[in-house]
XYZ file of C-alpha atoms in Angstrom:
541
model
C -51.520 53.539 22.804
C -52.974 52.266 26.352
C -51.432 51.062 29.397
C -51.749 47.925 30.883
C -52.390 49.938 34.360
C -55.113 51.275 32.731
C -56.991 48.264 32.597
C -60.278 48.275 35.001
C -59.367 46.037 38.498
C -61.944 42.809 38.250
C -61.718 42.415 34.252
C -60.842 38.699 33.438
C -58.225 37.202 31.187
C -59.369 35.898 27.788
C -61.096 32.556 27.968
C -58.015 31.341 26.138
C -55.722 31.942 28.653
C -58.164 30.498 31.518
C -57.115 26.948 33.128
C -60.243 24.842 31.982
C -62.434 24.093 34.130
C -61.940 20.647 36.263
C -64.785 17.895 36.271
C -65.779 16.297 38.813
C -64.691 12.118 37.815
C -67.166 9.379 38.605
C -67.469 7.608 41.358
C -68.963 4.595 39.893
C -71.245 2.008 41.944
C -69.197 0.632 44.412
C -68.849 -2.943 45.669
C -72.236 -3.193 46.554
C -73.855 -1.702 43.911
C -71.664 -4.356 41.837
C -73.055 -6.989 44.140
C -76.607 -5.361 43.448
C -76.143 -5.692 39.769
C -74.783 -9.280 39.675
C -77.492 -10.372 41.951
C -80.454 -8.792 39.694
C -78.600 -10.529 36.760
C -78.883 -13.662 38.634
C -82.024 -14.052 39.727
C -83.105 -12.642 36.165
C -85.854 -15.659 34.198
C -83.959 -15.270 31.793
C -80.107 -16.611 33.541
C -82.204 -19.714 35.488
C -83.573 -20.729 32.017
C -79.841 -20.566 30.485
C -78.959 -22.528 33.559
C -81.192 -25.030 33.347
C -80.101 -25.933 29.753
C -76.665 -26.136 31.250
C -77.917 -28.755 33.936
C -79.540 -30.640 31.173
C -76.353 -30.244 29.095
C -74.370 -31.273 31.726
C -76.311 -34.578 32.610
C -75.963 -35.726 28.830
C -71.541 -36.950 29.989
C -73.588 -38.929 32.630
C -75.699 -41.175 29.707
C -72.316 -41.163 27.121
C -69.934 -41.913 29.901
C -69.836 -44.890 32.173
C -70.622 -43.263 35.774
C -68.893 -44.591 38.553
C -71.348 -45.079 40.614
C -73.347 -46.916 38.649
C -70.896 -49.407 37.037
C -67.298 -48.856 37.858
C -66.041 -51.838 36.325
C -67.481 -50.581 33.088
C -65.160 -47.289 33.981
C -61.909 -49.409 34.742
C -62.925 -50.946 31.061
C -63.014 -47.759 29.024
C -59.641 -47.131 31.157
C -58.074 -50.103 29.600
C -59.478 -49.630 25.856
C -58.916 -46.031 25.693
C -55.616 -44.803 27.905
C -55.178 -41.617 26.183
C -58.477 -40.269 26.323
C -59.770 -41.633 29.547
C -57.238 -39.989 31.845
C -58.198 -36.592 30.512
C -62.097 -37.238 30.614
C -60.944 -37.952 34.316
C -59.657 -34.736 35.127
C -62.522 -32.993 33.695
C -64.900 -35.577 36.021
C -66.949 -37.111 33.085
C -66.746 -40.804 34.510
C -68.328 -39.076 38.264
C -70.654 -35.806 35.795
C -73.150 -35.851 39.162
C -70.857 -35.343 41.635
C -68.572 -33.368 39.493
C -67.258 -29.606 40.897
C -69.540 -27.770 38.278
C -71.871 -29.425 37.676
C -72.361 -28.374 41.534
C -71.551 -25.258 41.102
C -74.947 -24.820 38.175
C -76.637 -26.629 40.150
C -76.211 -24.325 43.216
C -76.657 -21.084 41.145
C -79.927 -22.760 39.782
C -81.486 -23.421 42.484
C -80.079 -20.103 43.808
C -81.540 -18.325 40.506
C -85.034 -19.431 40.753
C -85.336 -18.942 44.561
C -84.052 -15.260 44.137
C -86.596 -15.049 41.324
C -89.923 -17.056 41.889
C -89.834 -15.981 45.311
C -90.102 -12.376 45.378
C -92.734 -13.130 42.235
C -94.621 -15.074 44.981
C -94.691 -12.297 47.400
C -95.773 -9.941 44.603
C -98.191 -12.386 43.595
C -100.036 -12.718 46.648
C -100.425 -9.040 47.369
C -101.421 -8.447 43.798
C -104.863 -10.900 44.613
C -105.628 -8.878 48.161
C -104.958 -5.738 46.597
C -108.678 -4.061 44.889
C -109.313 -4.483 41.542
C -107.985 -1.960 39.243
C -110.530 1.101 37.946
C -111.598 1.218 34.782
C -110.048 2.596 32.153
C -110.675 6.121 30.503
C -112.300 4.551 26.759
C -113.848 1.262 27.592
C -114.486 1.019 23.703
C -110.911 0.542 22.550
C -110.651 -2.804 24.404
C -110.734 -5.725 22.386
C -114.179 -6.422 23.706
C -116.780 -3.639 24.349
C -120.138 -2.996 23.958
C -122.290 -0.156 25.503
C -126.251 0.063 25.693
C -129.273 2.053 26.736
C -131.760 1.650 29.745
C -134.297 2.597 32.065
C -132.168 1.776 35.345
C -130.561 4.673 37.893
C -126.338 4.424 37.877
C -126.627 2.947 41.247
C -129.097 0.048 40.192
C -126.544 -0.808 36.933
C -124.284 -0.838 39.762
C -125.946 -2.876 42.236
C -126.467 -5.617 39.080
C -122.940 -5.443 37.818
C -121.793 -6.700 41.196
C -124.515 -9.518 42.040
C -123.541 -10.805 37.927
C -120.351 -10.660 38.229
C -119.910 -11.921 41.981
C -122.095 -14.968 40.145
C -119.510 -15.476 37.710
C -116.794 -15.450 40.994
C -115.564 -11.965 39.723
C -113.682 -9.846 42.310
C -115.741 -6.512 42.500
C -115.157 -3.054 43.566
C -117.137 -0.475 43.005
C -116.030 3.397 42.936
C -116.103 6.449 41.143
C -119.459 5.372 38.700
C -118.040 2.066 37.795
C -117.613 -1.507 39.015
C -113.947 -3.030 38.234
C -114.103 -6.936 38.225
C -110.964 -9.816 38.007
C -110.113 -12.792 38.520
C -108.373 -15.689 36.779
C -105.297 -15.384 39.225
C -105.065 -19.559 39.601
C -103.271 -19.065 36.017
C -101.034 -17.233 37.648
C -100.535 -19.131 40.342
C -100.072 -22.449 38.784
C -97.241 -20.817 36.769
C -95.835 -19.861 40.457
C -96.888 -23.667 41.792
C -94.450 -25.033 39.049
C -91.744 -22.554 39.001
C -91.693 -23.265 43.538
C -92.488 -27.021 42.917
C -89.154 -27.080 40.373
C -87.110 -25.362 43.732
C -89.066 -27.931 45.681
C -87.264 -31.104 43.538
C -84.364 -29.640 43.510
C -83.832 -28.947 46.459
C -85.205 -32.837 47.421
C -82.585 -33.677 44.996
C -79.577 -32.846 46.710
C -80.845 -33.796 50.300
C -81.410 -37.055 48.563
C -77.310 -36.941 47.354
C -76.427 -35.206 50.515
C -77.974 -37.391 52.460
C -78.599 -40.769 50.738
C -76.071 -43.835 49.615
C -75.779 -46.617 46.925
C -74.343 -49.797 47.691
C -74.043 -52.359 45.335
C -73.276 -56.078 45.775
C -72.863 -59.572 44.345
C -74.685 -62.167 45.767
C -74.512 -66.403 45.386
C -77.274 -68.293 45.575
C -76.788 -69.657 49.301
C -75.715 -66.746 50.273
C -76.622 -64.194 52.564
C -75.793 -60.122 52.959
C -76.672 -57.577 55.500
C -76.462 -54.037 55.861
C -73.768 -52.797 56.691
C -70.584 -51.155 55.130
C -67.936 -54.055 56.064
C -71.073 -56.234 53.791
C -70.558 -53.695 50.152
C -68.404 -54.574 46.885
C -69.049 -51.013 46.006
C -70.628 -48.280 47.969
C -71.109 -44.526 47.231
C -72.432 -42.561 50.305
C -73.283 -39.089 50.583
C -71.353 -35.959 51.851
C -73.577 -35.591 55.275
C -74.294 -39.421 55.192
C -74.154 -41.265 58.842
C -72.613 -44.880 58.651
C -74.186 -45.874 62.374
C -78.328 -44.772 60.584
C -78.161 -48.154 57.947
C -81.039 -49.810 58.827
C -80.109 -53.142 60.230
C -81.864 -55.419 57.137
C -80.560 -58.496 55.167
C -80.986 -60.471 52.671
C -80.590 -63.812 51.418
C -80.980 -65.165 47.912
C -82.154 -68.954 47.968
C -82.413 -69.310 43.811
C -81.582 -67.665 40.509
C -83.347 -68.249 37.625
C -83.234 -66.317 34.066
C -84.877 -67.473 31.027
C -83.386 -67.236 27.526
C -84.659 -66.702 23.392
C -84.399 -70.555 22.054
C -84.597 -70.158 18.394
C -83.978 -66.892 16.033
C -82.055 -64.750 15.433
C -82.639 -63.571 18.989
C -81.552 -66.615 20.706
C -79.619 -66.329 23.974
C -81.226 -62.411 24.680
C -82.474 -62.743 28.244
C -86.035 -62.546 28.653
C -86.599 -62.630 32.131
C -84.224 -62.421 35.502
C -86.174 -63.113 38.951
C -84.134 -64.594 42.444
C -85.941 -65.729 44.769
C -84.725 -64.351 47.533
C -85.396 -64.349 51.659
C -85.012 -60.837 53.728
C -85.595 -59.539 57.556
C -86.618 -55.521 59.126
C -84.320 -56.571 61.721
C -81.629 -58.822 63.409
C -85.081 -60.307 65.032
C -87.762 -60.189 62.276
C -89.508 -62.674 60.122
C -87.729 -64.488 56.699
C -89.765 -63.096 54.561
C -90.153 -64.320 51.232
C -89.762 -62.208 47.841
C -89.436 -62.420 44.114
C -86.790 -59.496 43.221
C -87.150 -58.905 39.341
C -86.241 -56.531 36.761
C -88.277 -52.865 37.629
C -89.437 -54.429 40.557
C -87.498 -53.848 43.336
C -87.835 -54.768 47.449
C -88.248 -51.971 49.260
C -86.964 -52.346 52.871
C -85.544 -50.633 55.597
C -86.242 -47.118 53.919
C -84.290 -48.315 51.009
C -85.016 -49.670 47.197
C -83.166 -53.342 46.158
C -82.957 -53.188 42.476
C -81.292 -56.158 40.262
C -78.943 -55.684 38.162
C -76.929 -58.186 36.535
C -75.947 -62.066 36.738
C -73.084 -64.836 36.281
C -72.112 -67.530 37.534
C -70.145 -68.889 40.278
C -68.636 -72.379 39.638
C -68.023 -74.353 42.960
C -64.195 -75.457 43.662
C -62.825 -77.716 46.454
C -58.786 -77.104 46.776
C -56.580 -79.799 48.975
C -53.237 -78.946 49.527
C -50.364 -81.317 49.201
C -51.731 -82.989 52.672
C -54.510 -83.604 51.287
C -56.236 -81.008 53.539
C -58.972 -78.563 52.046
C -57.776 -75.254 51.618
C -60.489 -73.804 50.261
C -64.177 -74.881 49.765
C -66.632 -72.580 47.957
C -68.501 -70.605 45.119
C -66.027 -68.238 43.259
C -67.795 -65.369 41.178
C -66.878 -65.262 37.419
C -66.985 -61.999 35.565
C -68.260 -62.108 32.063
C -66.043 -61.966 29.527
C -68.314 -62.578 26.612
C -72.011 -60.898 27.648
C -74.109 -62.752 25.117
C -72.791 -66.707 25.605
C -70.952 -65.942 29.969
C -68.222 -67.157 28.733
C -66.525 -66.304 32.262
C -63.553 -65.897 33.955
C -62.374 -66.046 37.551
C -59.293 -66.424 40.028
C -59.480 -69.656 42.952
C -56.786 -68.639 45.971
C -56.139 -70.354 48.622
C -53.630 -69.188 50.769
C -54.364 -71.347 53.705
C -52.765 -74.383 51.526
C -49.602 -76.305 52.810
C -46.286 -76.130 52.489
C -47.357 -73.711 49.185
C -50.040 -71.692 48.665
C -51.532 -72.323 45.442
C -53.772 -69.787 42.861
C -55.697 -70.754 39.593
C -56.833 -68.957 36.989
C -60.134 -70.510 35.269
C -62.153 -70.015 32.158
C -65.783 -71.163 32.126
C -68.284 -72.188 29.461
C -71.976 -72.353 30.096
C -73.086 -74.668 27.309
C -69.469 -75.998 25.803
C -69.272 -76.025 22.423
C -66.336 -77.087 20.259
C -65.838 -74.036 17.389
C -66.242 -74.470 14.140
C -62.213 -74.656 13.774
C -62.009 -77.387 15.800
C -59.359 -75.535 17.623
C -60.516 -74.194 20.533
C -63.691 -74.054 22.661
C -66.876 -71.688 23.360
C -69.788 -71.002 24.540
C -72.986 -71.236 22.202
C -75.698 -70.565 25.066
C -76.036 -68.811 27.855
C -77.672 -71.410 30.234
C -75.347 -73.775 31.973
C -76.410 -77.016 29.589
C -72.915 -78.006 29.727
C -70.785 -76.190 32.288
C -67.338 -76.587 31.296
C -63.803 -75.204 33.068
C -60.099 -75.092 31.810
C -57.615 -74.550 34.762
C -54.296 -73.568 35.199
C -53.140 -73.677 38.105
C -50.227 -71.363 40.153
C -47.666 -72.383 43.336
C -46.273 -69.927 45.758
C -46.534 -66.742 47.803
C -50.158 -65.107 46.800
C -49.433 -61.512 48.691
C -52.132 -61.704 50.731
C -50.039 -61.872 54.379
C -48.082 -58.507 52.636
C -51.484 -56.625 54.210
C -51.263 -54.989 50.709
C -55.422 -55.332 49.649
C -56.252 -57.109 46.256
C -58.582 -57.406 43.934
C -60.361 -60.631 44.498
C -60.762 -61.394 40.118
C -57.060 -61.095 39.816
C -53.411 -62.945 40.315
C -51.283 -60.843 41.666
C -47.176 -61.533 41.346
C -47.338 -63.829 38.331
C -44.066 -64.855 37.778
C -42.504 -63.438 40.496
C -43.587 -64.649 43.780
C -46.244 -66.504 42.164
C -44.733 -69.396 39.918
C -47.404 -71.525 37.016
C -47.471 -75.649 37.972
C -45.830 -77.016 35.054
C -48.756 -79.536 33.403
C -51.369 -78.239 36.051
C -53.700 -77.721 33.160
C -57.023 -79.562 32.327
C -60.503 -78.899 30.879
C -63.096 -80.000 34.297
C -65.942 -81.238 33.891
C -68.703 -81.057 37.414
C -67.063 -83.655 39.322
C -63.694 -83.827 38.223
C -60.685 -83.600 39.775
C -56.866 -82.167 38.296
C -54.322 -83.883 40.732
C -51.228 -81.527 40.415
C -48.180 -82.664 39.469
C -45.714 -83.410 42.696
C -48.583 -84.349 44.873
C -48.893 -80.630 45.805
C -52.317 -80.385 46.286
C -55.915 -80.946 43.349
C -58.575 -79.279 42.871
C -62.152 -80.337 42.368
C -65.060 -78.919 40.033
C -68.056 -79.519 42.541
C -70.560 -77.802 40.188
C -72.079 -74.270 39.594
C -74.475 -71.706 41.161
C -75.232 -68.379 39.744
C -74.781 -64.709 41.336
C -76.723 -61.804 41.070
C -75.420 -57.888 41.835
C -78.015 -55.799 43.414
C -77.969 -52.060 44.083
C -79.078 -50.534 47.646
C -80.519 -47.420 46.900
C -81.923 -45.668 49.465
C -83.015 -41.700 48.961
C -84.662 -39.801 51.207
C -85.598 -37.396 48.781
C -87.662 -39.399 46.195
C -90.350 -39.139 48.417
C -90.422 -34.897 48.498
C -89.291 -34.969 44.068
C -92.427 -37.082 43.396
C -94.983 -35.238 45.024
C -92.694 -32.053 44.033
C -92.909 -33.783 40.144
C -96.786 -33.877 40.716
C -97.494 -30.213 42.140
C -95.376 -28.967 39.039
C -97.487 -30.841 36.349
C -100.230 -29.335 37.888
C -99.219 -26.179 38.122
C -98.207 -26.238 34.247
C -101.718 -27.812 33.126
C -103.970 -24.891 35.866
C -101.563 -22.343 33.849
C -102.679 -23.239 30.804
C -106.666 -23.362 31.479
C -107.030 -20.503 32.839
C -106.470 -17.426 32.167
C -106.511 -13.708 33.386
C -109.730 -11.521 32.924
C -111.002 -8.065 33.853
C -114.319 -6.740 33.196
C -115.268 -3.033 33.640
C -118.722 -1.514 33.856
C -119.106 2.273 33.794
C -123.165 4.168 34.667
C -123.457 7.048 33.800
C -126.809 9.178 33.186
C -127.573 10.361 29.824
C -130.653 11.531 27.592
C -134.003 11.646 27.994
C -133.943 10.332 31.824
C -132.384 6.795 30.713
C -128.541 5.528 31.677
C -125.935 4.423 29.448
C -123.642 1.542 30.413
C -120.451 0.808 28.475
C -119.133 -2.563 29.431
C -115.219 -3.283 28.526
C -113.241 -6.460 28.653
C -110.075 -7.297 28.687
C -108.491 -11.304 28.539
C -105.238 -12.571 28.600
C -104.597 -14.164 25.672
C -107.727 -14.472 22.649
C -110.977 -12.830 24.520
C -113.933 -15.669 25.732
C -117.615 -15.970 25.177
C -117.420 -15.154 28.596
C -117.789 -11.286 27.802
C -121.138 -11.782 25.663
C -122.553 -13.770 28.367
C -121.816 -11.329 31.538
C -123.411 -8.700 28.775
C -126.773 -10.301 28.255
C -126.765 -10.908 31.673
C -126.121 -7.252 32.979
C -129.356 -5.442 29.871
C -131.334 -8.146 31.682
C -135.330 -7.250 30.437
C -134.443 -4.903 28.142
C -134.540 -7.635 25.042
C -137.866 -8.720 26.443
C -140.953 -7.677 24.239
C -142.113 -4.620 25.060
C -138.976 -2.804 26.559
C -137.004 -0.267 25.115
C -133.780 -1.792 23.562
C -130.880 0.239 23.525
C -128.081 1.366 20.996
C -125.766 -1.439 22.132
C -122.346 -2.046 19.779
C -119.076 -4.550 20.414
C -116.397 -4.577 19.040
C -113.497 -7.882 18.856
C -109.801 -8.023 18.055
């Protein structure tokens, strides 16, 4: 029996009874480590390709749904036809895709990803072009292309000849350690980098164009003029950094508009040509210059391009009030109700009529004929072969004096402040007049003019984007045409005083015949009659 007091001092307790040792917990990579990791993930080529795919995918709704910047009237029409779906799509910016926050986020991330990926690659490529060619591998026979032979020339003479031959073929050559190393084909990688840098420049140019450019739409009737100022536009979409004071002071006057249509066959009524004869001035003191504005043939003026979009009709009306005074006399643009034969509708407002204001709703048939059942009028052809309008009259308060903005294509307050005139409807041909009952006034259909809608587009990034696109195509072509090539030549003393020469070649992609030509040039006069031919082997994979 032992006593615990007899135990030697310093003896440790059994291992099972010892408390577990504390293992230090990992501290993690920290916030800067996470930022570094996120930056590395963002700047990989895989991420750039994913973002590029997302940009292409995000642009798909812009081609499916009408966009407010290009066709606001079609957006309004879509809302009328899809009253439940349209508000939800609008919340997702489906009608302003290219101005949507989510599209801008993808665009900016793609720009940053490409910049973080391509710029370091370009720096590294520049350094590698200035560096010495890589030294020869230990065993040249293992390369995809190799050859060996013997010669009477000394190793120094062989390497000097190798330098001459390879430099003659525009190889960068370096001789050291009894071997010659040569390399060329950096232009292929340069072309690849040029493509990516051009893509980066194109994204930047498109962004600058959207930032500082603008796009506006205006409707021009024959005989009317347009000055390039904000108040003249029907629709205007400026860039985020656009300055309205920098609008070029040009002006345009449309003298005549001509449209041609198919007259026979199944395509009867389809437009074949639109042409607007216009005059324009570069500035207030400039001279009038004629120009034929056509589809895909825009006018370049004031740093902007003026495109021809659509067309329609502007009937000319004269409205007289109860006193016989002219309250309104002008051409009124009508909007298309039926695009095939251009049946159109419009409103005429005469706020200056006394004692009560007058307003009219009218429908135009360019070529009026009776329907098959004979109960209504239809348009049989889009050209104005027999223009007819039907007019419905209203009187009262139009609502313009209230200061609330109104659409020029719609009557407000019908049945409230604006009452229909009984017996105030009639079918009119050019030159005919509708006299309102009770001598309340009259309206005369004077004739028909045509209008065209033009789009003024100023994009300062267009030319840089075009140059970048050309450089991108050139870069892709160069990267496919030029391949990296390396050649090594090693010379050492062999038996019998001869020199053993080993040649190896490495080509990015499939081997080329250039290696055979280099070997033939290096062997030189050894293949001539009377020369001692050395052993040569060549392997290709």
